[in-house]
Amino acid sequence: MSGGQRLFVGGAWTEPDGGYYEVTDPATEECVGLAPEASPDQVRGACAAAREAFGPWSRTPPEERAAVLGRAAEVIRAHAEPYTTLARAETGATTGTARGMQVGVAAARFRRYARVEPAEWAIPPQVNEAGPMGRAAVMGALAVRQPVGVVTCVTSYNNPWANAAGKVAPALAMGNTVVVKPAPQDPLSVYRMAEALESAGAPPGVVNVVSGRSVAVGEAAVDSPDVDMVSFTGSTAVGRRIAEACGRDMKRQLMELGGKGAALVFDDADLPSAVAGIGTTFSFYSGQICTAPTRVLAQRGVYDRLVTQLAAYAGRLKVGDPSDRTTVVGPVISSPHRDRVESYVELGRKEGAVVVTGGERPPLDRGFYVTPTLLADCTNDMRVAREEIFGPVVTVVPFDDEEEGIALANDSDYGLIDYVWSTDVARAFRVARRLRAGGVGVNTVARNMEAPFGGFKKSGVGRDVGSYALHAYSEIQSIVWPG
C-alpha cells in the first residue's frame, strides 16, 4: 500500500518503514485515508531530531516563537472548512463540534500562546537578609522558567485538533521541541497541524509527528533517551504504564487520564439547567469525553423528576449522520468501542440497574452508533457507576442529604471534574470545596479556558490550560547573587 500520509521527522516528510493502514470513518465505515506506520527506529529518529533542534529553538527570542504560533493559528483558521471535514470524518464528531470544538479551539490555543505575558515567564526577584551560617547578608534571588527539553505528546482520539494544540502550543511557546504521537484511530488531523506549523515557519525538528497502531511506536516515543517529558491524554491504565516508564529515568510527566464525573443534583436545583448540562454526556463526542457528568447523584426529593426529564431529553436527540446539521449524536470511534459500551449497558442490567431509555442500537444501516442510554436505580458500588464507560451512557444514584452526596461523589477512583446543581449558592460552593476533584462546575458544565485543568487520584498528574500549561512545560531555575 502506498500513496498515503507520510511521517513528519526533522522537517522532512518521510516514507514509513511499516507501510500504511486505513483510517476508518466511524459514521460510514469507509476509508478516510492512509496513515503511516512508523518503525521504532523512525520514532527514535524523530526524538533525536527534536533533541538537535532544541538548543537553537530554546534560544530563539520568545517573540519569534510566538510569531510562529500566531501564523499557525492563521493557517488553521484559513483552512477551517477542509480541516473540519477531515476531523468529522476521522472522529465521527458532528459538523458543529468538529468546526467549533476541534478546529476552532485548536486555532484559539495557538493564538493564546502567541500572546504570552511577561508575568507568565518569570517569578519576581526576591531579596532576603539571611546569609549562610546565620551571618547577616543581603542576597538577591531570581526564579526563571526554563524549557524542559524534548516533549513527547501522546494525544487522544476524541479530539485530535484541540488536544494536540493544547500540548504543542504551550510547549513550543516555552522553547521546548515536540514529538507528537497521535492516537491511531485519527492521526490525519495532527499531520495537518504539522503542515500548518511548517508553513508558519517552525524550524526543522521543532515539531515531529509519528504514528502507528503498534504499541512499539508509543513505547519508543516514551523510552527514547532524547525525551525529557511525556504529556499524555488517555486511559488511566495506559497512563500508569507510561508513568512507570518515565519513573525509570525521572522524566517529567503531565497526565490527563480517565474520569467518572459526579453530578450532584440537590432538591432545589434548577432542573432544566441540570438536565441540559448532564445531557451533554449523550451528545458531546457521543459521551467520549473524560470530563462528562456521567455519574449523576440525585437527592431523593428530585430523583424521580430528574430521571423522567433526562429520559425525555435523551429520547429527543437525533442520532445519525454527523454531516447532517440536524444530527446531535454521532457514532463512537470504532466497532470494538461500540461493543465495549454496549457490554457495559448489559452489565448494568445484570447488576440491577433499570434501563430507562436506550440500550439498543439505533436503526441505521452502517456506522458505529450507540443510542443515548440512561441507567436508573443504580448504586455507587456497581461497575457501571465506578468505571469509565466513555460513551453516551449516564447512571443515576439517589442520595438523602448533603453529607451522603459528598461521600458518594468522593467514593471513586477518579477525580477529574465534578458538578453541583443547587440554587443555594452558599451550599453549592461549600460542597464544591469538599469534592476531591481537580475541577468543579457549579450549575454549569462550561469551562473557563484559563482555569487549571487536571485531576486528583487516578484522573492524572499535573495541571495545564492557560498559564498553567506554561508552568507544566517548564522547569523553575533559581539564580542567586550577593546584594
GROMACS .gro file of C-alpha atoms in nm:
model
  483
    1MET     CA    1   0.000   0.000   0.000
    2SER     CA    2   0.142   0.339  -0.094
    3GLY     CA    3   0.043   0.697  -0.156
    4GLY     CA    4  -0.069   0.766   0.199
    5GLN     CA    5   0.021   1.027   0.456
    6ARG     CA    6   0.394   1.039   0.533
    7LEU     CA    7   0.565   1.086   0.867
    8PHE     CA    8   0.699   1.429   0.963
    9VAL     CA    9   1.051   1.391   1.105
   10GLY     CA   10   1.320   1.657   1.127
   11GLY     CA   11   1.134   1.886   0.888
   12ALA     CA   12   1.104   1.617   0.618
   13TRP     CA   13   0.802   1.420   0.504
   14THR     CA   14   0.927   1.063   0.527
   15GLU     CA   15   0.800   0.728   0.397
   16PRO     CA   16   0.712   0.496   0.687
   17ASP     CA   17   0.908   0.175   0.734
   18GLY     CA   18   0.593  -0.011   0.833
   19GLY     CA   19   0.378   0.089   0.538
   20TYR     CA   20   0.027   0.230   0.575
   21TYR     CA   21  -0.301   0.143   0.737
   22GLU     CA   22  -0.656   0.261   0.674
   23VAL     CA   23  -0.825   0.525   0.886
   24THR     CA   24  -1.196   0.450   0.910
   25ASP     CA   25  -1.487   0.694   0.917
   26PRO     CA   26  -1.697   0.581   1.219
   27ALA     CA   27  -2.016   0.703   1.051
   28THR     CA   28  -1.975   0.535   0.713
   29GLU     CA   29  -1.723   0.258   0.791
   30GLU     CA   30  -1.536   0.371   0.480
   31CYS     CA   31  -1.168   0.457   0.444
   32VAL     CA   32  -1.085   0.823   0.513
   33GLY     CA   33  -0.720   0.794   0.415
   34LEU     CA   34  -0.399   0.603   0.470
   35ALA     CA   35  -0.193   0.669   0.782
   36PRO     CA   36   0.177   0.583   0.817
   37GLU     CA   37   0.305   0.307   1.044
   38ALA     CA   38   0.639   0.423   1.183
   39SER     CA   39   0.907   0.184   1.296
   40PRO     CA   40   1.061   0.222   1.643
   41ASP     CA   41   1.382   0.336   1.476
   42GLN     CA   42   1.197   0.613   1.295
   43VAL     CA   43   1.037   0.722   1.623
   44ARG     CA   44   1.378   0.735   1.786
   45GLY     CA   45   1.498   0.935   1.487
   46ALA     CA   46   1.218   1.185   1.544
   47CYS     CA   47   1.323   1.217   1.909
   48ALA     CA   48   1.684   1.273   1.804
   49ALA     CA   49   1.574   1.540   1.556
   50ALA     CA   50   1.380   1.714   1.832
   51ARG     CA   51   1.688   1.700   2.056
   52GLU     CA   52   1.906   1.856   1.787
   53ALA     CA   53   1.652   2.134   1.730
   54PHE     CA   54   1.601   2.204   2.099
   55GLY     CA   55   1.910   2.416   2.158
   56PRO     CA   56   1.853   2.668   1.878
   57TRP     CA   57   1.475   2.683   1.936
   58SER     CA   58   1.508   2.734   2.313
   59ARG     CA   59   1.742   3.028   2.245
   60THR     CA   60   1.509   3.182   1.986
   61PRO     CA   61   1.361   3.505   2.127
   62PRO     CA   62   1.014   3.439   2.275
   63GLU     CA   63   0.853   3.691   2.044
   64GLU     CA   64   0.984   3.500   1.740
   65ARG     CA   65   0.848   3.172   1.874
   66ALA     CA   66   0.519   3.349   1.940
   67ALA     CA   67   0.510   3.473   1.581
   68VAL     CA   68   0.532   3.115   1.454
   69LEU     CA   69   0.238   3.015   1.674
   70GLY     CA   70   0.036   3.314   1.560
   71ARG     CA   71   0.096   3.233   1.195
   72ALA     CA   72  -0.001   2.870   1.257
   73ALA     CA   73  -0.329   2.988   1.407
   74GLU     CA   74  -0.399   3.188   1.092
   75VAL     CA   75  -0.321   2.891   0.867
   76ILE     CA   76  -0.563   2.675   1.066
   77ARG     CA   77  -0.829   2.945   1.051
   78ALA     CA   78  -0.782   2.986   0.675
   79HIS     CA   79  -0.825   2.612   0.619
   80ALA     CA   80  -1.103   2.564   0.873
   81GLU     CA   81  -1.350   2.404   0.633
   82PRO     CA   82  -1.132   2.123   0.491
   83TYR     CA   83  -0.987   2.064   0.838
   84THR     CA   84  -1.340   2.040   0.977
   85THR     CA   85  -1.440   1.790   0.709
   86LEU     CA   86  -1.138   1.574   0.791
   87ALA     CA   87  -1.195   1.594   1.167
   88ARG     CA   88  -1.560   1.494   1.124
   89ALA     CA   89  -1.464   1.201   0.902
   90GLU     CA   90  -1.190   1.074   1.133
   91THR     CA   91  -1.368   1.113   1.465
   92GLY     CA   92  -1.739   1.093   1.388
   93ALA     CA   93  -1.797   1.428   1.557
   94THR     CA   94  -2.087   1.636   1.430
   95THR     CA   95  -2.002   1.919   1.192
   96GLY     CA   96  -2.062   2.185   1.455
   97THR     CA   97  -1.845   2.010   1.710
   98ALA     CA   98  -1.565   1.945   1.460
   99ARG     CA   99  -1.565   2.306   1.346
  100GLY     CA  100  -1.604   2.479   1.682
  101MET     CA  101  -1.463   2.249   1.947
  102GLN     CA  102  -1.189   2.081   1.744
  103VAL     CA  103  -1.050   2.305   1.470
  104GLY     CA  104  -1.173   2.631   1.626
  105VAL     CA  105  -1.032   2.553   1.968
  106ALA     CA  106  -0.700   2.447   1.814
  107ALA     CA  107  -0.666   2.784   1.638
  108ALA     CA  108  -0.762   2.964   1.961
  109ARG     CA  109  -0.498   2.777   2.157
  110PHE     CA  110  -0.224   2.870   1.914
  111ARG     CA  111  -0.339   3.232   1.932
  112ARG     CA  112  -0.342   3.216   2.313
  113TYR     CA  113   0.018   3.101   2.339
  114ALA     CA  114   0.129   3.353   2.078
  115ARG     CA  115   0.031   3.617   2.335
  116VAL     CA  116   0.223   3.513   2.645
  117GLU     CA  117   0.251   3.791   2.902
  118PRO     CA  118   0.592   3.862   3.064
  119ALA     CA  119   0.448   3.781   3.407
  120GLU     CA  120   0.386   3.424   3.288
  121TRP     CA  121   0.756   3.366   3.225
  122ALA     CA  122   0.936   3.459   3.544
  123ILE     CA  123   0.877   3.483   3.916
  124PRO     CA  124   0.958   3.833   4.051
  125PRO     CA  125   1.305   3.880   4.206
  126GLN     CA  126   1.327   3.821   4.580
  127VAL     CA  127   1.570   3.974   4.832
  128ASN     CA  128   1.640   3.840   5.179
  129GLU     CA  129   1.882   3.919   5.460
  130ALA     CA  130   1.956   3.570   5.585
  131GLY     CA  131   2.313   3.484   5.498
  132PRO     CA  132   2.483   3.145   5.526
  133MET     CA  133   2.552   3.013   5.876
  134GLY     CA  134   2.334   3.287   6.018
  135ARG     CA  135   2.564   3.573   5.918
  136ALA     CA  136   2.387   3.888   5.809
  137ALA     CA  137   2.392   3.932   5.433
  138VAL     CA  138   2.175   4.063   5.157
  139MET     CA  139   2.120   3.808   4.882
  140GLY     CA  140   1.929   3.862   4.563
  141ALA     CA  141   1.738   3.577   4.403
  142LEU     CA  142   1.565   3.538   4.070
  143ALA     CA  143   1.347   3.247   3.968
  144VAL     CA  144   1.303   3.191   3.596
  145ARG     CA  145   1.122   2.933   3.388
  146GLN     CA  146   1.338   2.719   3.161
  147PRO     CA  147   1.203   2.481   2.896
  148VAL     CA  148   1.201   2.115   2.995
  149GLY     CA  149   1.356   1.999   2.666
  150VAL     CA  150   1.209   1.742   2.427
  151VAL     CA  151   0.844   1.662   2.497
  152THR     CA  152   0.663   1.356   2.367
  153CYS     CA  153   0.294   1.442   2.325
  154VAL     CA  154   0.065   1.140   2.314
  155THR     CA  155  -0.278   1.264   2.213
  156SER     CA  156  -0.632   1.132   2.248
  157TYR     CA  157  -0.867   1.010   1.975
  158ASN     CA  158  -1.172   1.206   2.085
  159ASN     CA  159  -1.036   1.549   1.986
  160PRO     CA  160  -0.715   1.529   1.782
  161TRP     CA  161  -0.710   1.900   1.696
  162ALA     CA  162  -0.775   2.066   2.032
  163ASN     CA  163  -0.590   1.807   2.238
  164ALA     CA  164  -0.276   1.821   2.026
  165ALA     CA  165  -0.284   2.201   2.014
  166GLY     CA  166  -0.325   2.216   2.391
  167LYS     CA  167   0.006   2.034   2.426
  168VAL     CA  168   0.208   2.158   2.131
  169ALA     CA  169   0.134   2.532   2.154
  170PRO     CA  170   0.239   2.593   2.518
  171ALA     CA  171   0.533   2.353   2.485
  172LEU     CA  172   0.667   2.543   2.183
  173ALA     CA  173   0.597   2.880   2.343
  174MET     CA  174   0.820   2.781   2.635
  175GLY     CA  175   1.104   2.681   2.400
  176ASN     CA  176   1.057   2.305   2.403
  177THR     CA  177   1.057   2.086   2.093
  178VAL     CA  178   0.798   1.813   2.046
  179VAL     CA  179   0.738   1.466   1.909
  180VAL     CA  180   0.367   1.408   1.866
  181LYS     CA  181   0.235   1.054   1.871
  182PRO     CA  182  -0.136   1.082   1.776
  183ALA     CA  183  -0.399   0.822   1.853
  184PRO     CA  184  -0.401   0.554   1.581
  185GLN     CA  185  -0.773   0.596   1.512
  186ASP     CA  186  -0.749   0.953   1.380
  187PRO     CA  187  -0.393   1.075   1.318
  188LEU     CA  188  -0.450   1.257   0.989
  189SER     CA  189  -0.569   1.580   1.154
  190VAL     CA  190  -0.247   1.601   1.355
  191TYR     CA  191  -0.045   1.582   1.034
  192ARG     CA  192  -0.247   1.876   0.901
  193MET     CA  193  -0.147   2.064   1.217
  194ALA     CA  194   0.217   1.981   1.145
  195GLU     CA  195   0.173   2.122   0.794
  196ALA     CA  196   0.030   2.442   0.942
  197LEU     CA  197   0.330   2.479   1.172
  198GLU     CA  198   0.572   2.404   0.889
  199SER     CA  199   0.414   2.670   0.670
  200ALA     CA  200   0.418   2.909   0.967
  201GLY     CA  201   0.797   2.882   0.984
  202ALA     CA  202   0.864   2.625   1.255
  203PRO     CA  203   1.229   2.519   1.202
  204PRO     CA  204   1.309   2.157   1.112
  205GLY     CA  205   1.291   1.923   1.412
  206VAL     CA  206   1.092   2.158   1.632
  207VAL     CA  207   0.773   1.964   1.555
  208ASN     CA  208   0.774   1.597   1.461
  209VAL     CA  209   0.477   1.364   1.410
  210VAL     CA  210   0.498   0.985   1.411
  211SER     CA  211   0.202   0.749   1.409
  212GLY     CA  212   0.121   0.381   1.414
  213ARG     CA  213  -0.102   0.114   1.558
  214SER     CA  214   0.184  -0.082   1.711
  215VAL     CA  215   0.245  -0.047   2.085
  216ALA     CA  216   0.616  -0.029   1.998
  217VAL     CA  217   0.561   0.314   1.838
  218GLY     CA  218   0.434   0.464   2.162
  219GLU     CA  219   0.696   0.285   2.369
  220ALA     CA  220   0.978   0.422   2.155
  221ALA     CA  221   0.837   0.775   2.186
  222VAL     CA  222   0.833   0.744   2.565
  223ASP     CA  223   1.153   0.547   2.623
  224SER     CA  224   1.389   0.744   2.399
  225PRO     CA  225   1.682   0.890   2.597
  226ASP     CA  226   1.635   1.210   2.397
  227VAL     CA  227   1.294   1.268   2.560
  228ASP     CA  228   1.274   1.478   2.879
  229MET     CA  229   0.898   1.484   2.934
  230VAL     CA  230   0.584   1.296   2.834
  231SER     CA  231   0.247   1.466   2.807
  232PHE     CA  232  -0.027   1.206   2.777
  233THR     CA  233  -0.404   1.214   2.740
  234GLY     CA  234  -0.583   0.880   2.756
  235SER     CA  235  -0.687   0.597   2.980
  236THR     CA  236  -0.565   0.552   3.335
  237ALA     CA  237  -0.438   0.203   3.252
  238VAL     CA  238  -0.210   0.329   2.974
  239GLY     CA  239  -0.112   0.633   3.181
  240ARG     CA  240   0.007   0.407   3.459
  241ARG     CA  241   0.237   0.220   3.221
  242ILE     CA  242   0.376   0.545   3.082
  243ALA     CA  243   0.434   0.678   3.434
  244GLU     CA  244   0.626   0.365   3.525
  245ALA     CA  245   0.846   0.406   3.218
  246CYS     CA  246   0.905   0.774   3.294
  247GLY     CA  247   0.991   0.693   3.654
  248ARG     CA  248   1.289   0.483   3.549
  249ASP     CA  249   1.462   0.791   3.405
  250MET     CA  250   1.292   1.059   3.618
  251LYS     CA  251   1.123   1.209   3.315
  252ARG     CA  252   0.871   1.481   3.378
  253GLN     CA  253   0.506   1.388   3.325
  254LEU     CA  254   0.176   1.556   3.255
  255MET     CA  255  -0.108   1.305   3.272
  256GLU     CA  256  -0.471   1.373   3.181
  257LEU     CA  257  -0.639   1.042   3.246
  258GLY     CA  258  -0.984   0.895   3.297
  259GLY     CA  259  -1.287   1.042   3.465
  260LYS     CA  260  -1.619   0.942   3.614
  261GLY     CA  261  -1.757   1.285   3.688
  262ALA     CA  262  -2.011   1.304   3.969
  263ALA     CA  263  -2.302   1.545   3.916
  264LEU     CA  264  -2.472   1.622   4.246
  265VAL     CA  265  -2.826   1.745   4.188
  266PHE     CA  266  -2.992   1.881   4.503
  267ASP     CA  267  -3.364   1.912   4.567
  268ASP     CA  268  -3.357   2.286   4.500
  269ALA     CA  269  -3.168   2.258   4.168
  270ASP     CA  270  -3.283   2.431   3.851
  271LEU     CA  271  -3.383   2.106   3.680
  272PRO     CA  272  -3.385   2.228   3.318
  273SER     CA  273  -3.029   2.355   3.366
  274ALA     CA  274  -2.918   2.031   3.530
  275VAL     CA  275  -3.080   1.817   3.261
  276ALA     CA  276  -2.921   2.019   2.980
  277GLY     CA  277  -2.579   2.001   3.145
  278ILE     CA  278  -2.593   1.630   3.221
  279GLY     CA  279  -2.741   1.568   2.876
  280THR     CA  280  -2.415   1.677   2.713
  281THR     CA  281  -2.289   1.330   2.804
  282PHE     CA  282  -2.523   1.190   2.541
  283SER     CA  283  -2.424   1.432   2.267
  284PHE     CA  284  -2.078   1.586   2.316
  285TYR     CA  285  -1.841   1.347   2.132
  286SER     CA  286  -2.113   1.085   2.194
  287GLY     CA  287  -2.001   1.064   2.557
  288GLN     CA  288  -1.636   1.001   2.464
  289ILE     CA  289  -1.513   1.277   2.692
  290CYS     CA  290  -1.335   1.237   3.025
  291THR     CA  291  -1.499   1.547   3.174
  292ALA     CA  292  -1.856   1.427   3.116
  293PRO     CA  293  -2.100   1.422   3.411
  294THR     CA  294  -2.166   1.051   3.367
  295ARG     CA  295  -2.243   0.962   3.731
  296VAL     CA  296  -2.549   1.153   3.847
  297LEU     CA  297  -2.613   1.169   4.222
  298ALA     CA  298  -2.970   1.290   4.269
  299GLN     CA  299  -3.124   1.390   4.602
  300ARG     CA  300  -3.435   1.183   4.665
  301GLY     CA  301  -3.674   1.477   4.656
  302VAL     CA  302  -3.589   1.543   4.294
  303TYR     CA  303  -3.479   1.194   4.187
  304ASP     CA  304  -3.793   1.080   4.003
  305ARG     CA  305  -3.844   1.408   3.819
  306LEU     CA  306  -3.477   1.419   3.716
  307VAL     CA  307  -3.485   1.063   3.579
  308THR     CA  308  -3.806   1.137   3.386
  309GLN     CA  309  -3.670   1.458   3.237
  310LEU     CA  310  -3.331   1.307   3.149
  311ALA     CA  311  -3.503   1.018   2.973
  312ALA     CA  312  -3.720   1.260   2.775
  313TYR     CA  313  -3.416   1.471   2.688
  314ALA     CA  314  -3.220   1.167   2.565
  315GLY     CA  315  -3.517   1.049   2.360
  316ARG     CA  316  -3.535   1.378   2.169
  317LEU     CA  317  -3.173   1.367   2.050
  318LYS     CA  318  -3.127   1.281   1.684
  319VAL     CA  319  -2.872   1.005   1.629
  320GLY     CA  320  -2.721   0.973   1.284
  321ASP     CA  321  -2.502   1.112   1.010
  322PRO     CA  322  -2.269   1.374   1.167
  323SER     CA  323  -2.258   1.568   0.840
  324ASP     CA  324  -2.633   1.635   0.876
  325ARG     CA  325  -2.669   1.966   1.058
  326THR     CA  326  -2.971   1.837   1.249
  327THR     CA  327  -2.777   1.546   1.398
  328VAL     CA  328  -2.693   1.578   1.767
  329VAL     CA  329  -2.538   1.238   1.843
  330GLY     CA  330  -2.280   1.088   1.609
  331PRO     CA  331  -2.108   0.749   1.625
  332VAL     CA  332  -1.846   0.629   1.868
  333ILE     CA  333  -1.494   0.584   1.734
  334SER     CA  334  -1.492   0.216   1.633
  335SER     CA  335  -1.677  -0.113   1.627
  336PRO     CA  336  -1.475  -0.257   1.920
  337HIS     CA  337  -1.550   0.053   2.125
  338ARG     CA  338  -1.922   0.027   2.045
  339ASP     CA  339  -1.909  -0.333   2.165
  340ARG     CA  340  -1.742  -0.217   2.486
  341VAL     CA  341  -2.007   0.048   2.556
  342GLU     CA  342  -2.288  -0.198   2.485
  343SER     CA  343  -2.129  -0.454   2.716
  344TYR     CA  344  -2.143  -0.200   2.999
  345VAL     CA  345  -2.514  -0.140   2.938
  346GLU     CA  346  -2.575  -0.514   2.958
  347LEU     CA  347  -2.360  -0.531   3.271
  348GLY     CA  348  -2.574  -0.258   3.425
  349ARG     CA  349  -2.886  -0.466   3.363
  350LYS     CA  350  -2.726  -0.767   3.531
  351GLU     CA  351  -2.620  -0.552   3.825
  352GLY     CA  352  -2.979  -0.443   3.881
  353ALA     CA  353  -2.991  -0.106   3.709
  354VAL     CA  354  -3.306  -0.009   3.520
  355VAL     CA  355  -3.256   0.086   3.156
  356VAL     CA  356  -3.496   0.379   3.137
  357THR     CA  357  -3.416   0.469   2.777
  358GLY     CA  358  -3.171   0.347   2.516
  359GLY     CA  359  -2.984   0.024   2.550
  360GLU     CA  360  -3.021  -0.079   2.187
  361ARG     CA  361  -2.859   0.009   1.857
  362PRO     CA  362  -3.033   0.275   1.650
  363PRO     CA  363  -3.184   0.150   1.322
  364LEU     CA  364  -2.901   0.267   1.096
  365ASP     CA  365  -2.751   0.061   0.816
  366ARG     CA  366  -2.390   0.148   0.890
  367GLY     CA  367  -2.176   0.330   1.140
  368PHE     CA  368  -2.076   0.263   1.499
  369TYR     CA  369  -2.374   0.417   1.676
  370VAL     CA  370  -2.495   0.383   2.033
  371THR     CA  371  -2.836   0.511   2.142
  372PRO     CA  372  -2.820   0.757   2.435
  373THR     CA  373  -2.881   0.541   2.740
  374LEU     CA  374  -2.998   0.620   3.093
  375LEU     CA  375  -2.945   0.371   3.375
  376ALA     CA  376  -3.150   0.446   3.688
  377ASP     CA  377  -3.177   0.289   4.034
  378CYS     CA  378  -2.801   0.240   4.041
  379THR     CA  379  -2.585   0.208   4.348
  380ASN     CA  380  -2.239   0.353   4.379
  381ASP     CA  381  -2.077   0.010   4.406
  382MET     CA  382  -2.198  -0.104   4.063
  383ARG     CA  383  -1.927  -0.123   3.799
  384VAL     CA  384  -2.134   0.098   3.567
  385ALA     CA  385  -2.118   0.367   3.836
  386ARG     CA  386  -1.747   0.323   3.907
  387GLU     CA  387  -1.577   0.251   3.575
  388GLU     CA  388  -1.533   0.486   3.281
  389ILE     CA  389  -1.767   0.374   3.002
  390PHE     CA  390  -1.670   0.652   2.757
  391GLY     CA  391  -1.995   0.655   2.566
  392PRO     CA  392  -2.343   0.814   2.573
  393VAL     CA  393  -2.441   0.639   2.897
  394VAL     CA  394  -2.550   0.809   3.221
  395THR     CA  395  -2.603   0.635   3.556
  396VAL     CA  396  -2.826   0.780   3.831
  397VAL     CA  397  -2.773   0.710   4.201
  398PRO     CA  398  -3.003   0.850   4.474
  399PHE     CA  399  -2.884   1.013   4.796
  400ASP     CA  400  -3.055   1.155   5.105
  401ASP     CA  401  -2.857   1.451   5.238
  402GLU     CA  402  -2.556   1.668   5.171
  403GLU     CA  403  -2.312   1.454   5.366
  404GLU     CA  404  -2.414   1.137   5.186
  405GLY     CA  405  -2.396   1.312   4.847
  406ILE     CA  406  -2.041   1.431   4.914
  407ALA     CA  407  -1.937   1.089   5.040
  408LEU     CA  408  -2.075   0.917   4.730
  409ALA     CA  409  -1.910   1.168   4.498
  410ASN     CA  410  -1.572   1.117   4.663
  411ASP     CA  411  -1.608   0.738   4.670
  412SER     CA  412  -1.440   0.696   4.332
  413ASP     CA  413  -1.100   0.612   4.191
  414TYR     CA  414  -1.136   0.917   3.970
  415GLY     CA  415  -1.135   1.287   4.042
  416LEU     CA  416  -1.122   1.493   3.724
  417ILE     CA  417  -1.428   1.720   3.716
  418ASP     CA  418  -1.739   1.702   3.934
  419TYR     CA  419  -2.053   1.915   3.917
  420VAL     CA  420  -2.300   2.063   4.165
  421TRP     CA  421  -2.650   2.188   4.088
  422SER     CA  422  -2.824   2.390   4.358
  423THR     CA  423  -2.989   2.731   4.374
  424ASP     CA  424  -2.841   2.771   4.722
  425VAL     CA  425  -2.512   2.924   4.606
  426ALA     CA  426  -2.353   2.907   4.951
  427ARG     CA  427  -2.422   2.534   4.971
  428ALA     CA  428  -2.306   2.475   4.615
  429PHE     CA  429  -1.967   2.632   4.685
  430ARG     CA  430  -1.943   2.464   5.025
  431VAL     CA  431  -1.998   2.126   4.862
  432ALA     CA  432  -1.760   2.209   4.576
  433ARG     CA  433  -1.476   2.276   4.819
  434ARG     CA  434  -1.520   1.929   4.971
  435LEU     CA  435  -1.515   1.735   4.645
  436ARG     CA  436  -1.192   1.553   4.567
  437ALA     CA  437  -1.172   1.657   4.204
  438GLY     CA  438  -0.939   1.878   4.006
  439GLY     CA  439  -1.231   2.092   3.890
  440VAL     CA  440  -1.589   2.154   3.992
  441GLY     CA  441  -1.864   2.310   3.783
  442VAL     CA  442  -2.129   2.493   3.985
  443ASN     CA  443  -2.459   2.500   3.793
  444THR     CA  444  -2.269   2.463   3.465
  445VAL     CA  445  -2.068   2.221   3.255
  446ALA     CA  446  -1.886   2.504   3.076
  447ARG     CA  447  -1.516   2.559   3.141
  448ASN     CA  448  -1.304   2.870   3.182
  449MET     CA  449  -1.013   2.820   2.943
  450GLU     CA  450  -0.768   2.998   3.173
  451ALA     CA  451  -0.854   2.786   3.479
  452PRO     CA  452  -0.615   2.500   3.564
  453PHE     CA  453  -0.719   2.163   3.426
  454GLY     CA  454  -0.620   1.825   3.567
  455GLY     CA  455  -0.727   1.557   3.809
  456PHE     CA  456  -0.699   1.414   4.157
  457LYS     CA  457  -0.639   1.046   4.224
  458LYS     CA  458  -0.631   0.823   3.914
  459SER     CA  459  -0.750   1.104   3.690
  460GLY     CA  460  -0.400   1.233   3.640
  461VAL     CA  461  -0.093   1.424   3.746
  462GLY     CA  462  -0.027   1.793   3.687
  463ARG     CA  463  -0.225   2.087   3.550
  464ASP     CA  464  -0.242   2.265   3.218
  465VAL     CA  465  -0.453   2.523   3.028
  466GLY     CA  466  -0.384   2.896   3.039
  467SER     CA  467  -0.070   2.999   3.227
  468TYR     CA  468  -0.069   2.661   3.398
  469ALA     CA  469   0.028   2.493   3.072
  470LEU     CA  470   0.337   2.715   3.052
  471HIS     CA  471   0.422   2.605   3.405
  472ALA     CA  472   0.371   2.240   3.310
  473TYR     CA  473   0.615   2.261   3.019
  474SER     CA  474   0.888   2.438   3.214
  475GLU     CA  475   1.138   2.386   3.492
  476ILE     CA  476   1.196   2.653   3.754
  477GLN     CA  477   1.558   2.769   3.788
  478SER     CA  478   1.680   2.992   4.068
  479ILE     CA  479   1.969   3.235   4.026
  480VAL     CA  480   2.114   3.398   4.338
  481TRP     CA  481   2.377   3.667   4.387
  482PRO     CA  482   2.522   3.880   4.665
  483GLY     CA  483   2.334   4.204   4.725
   0.00000   0.00000   0.00000
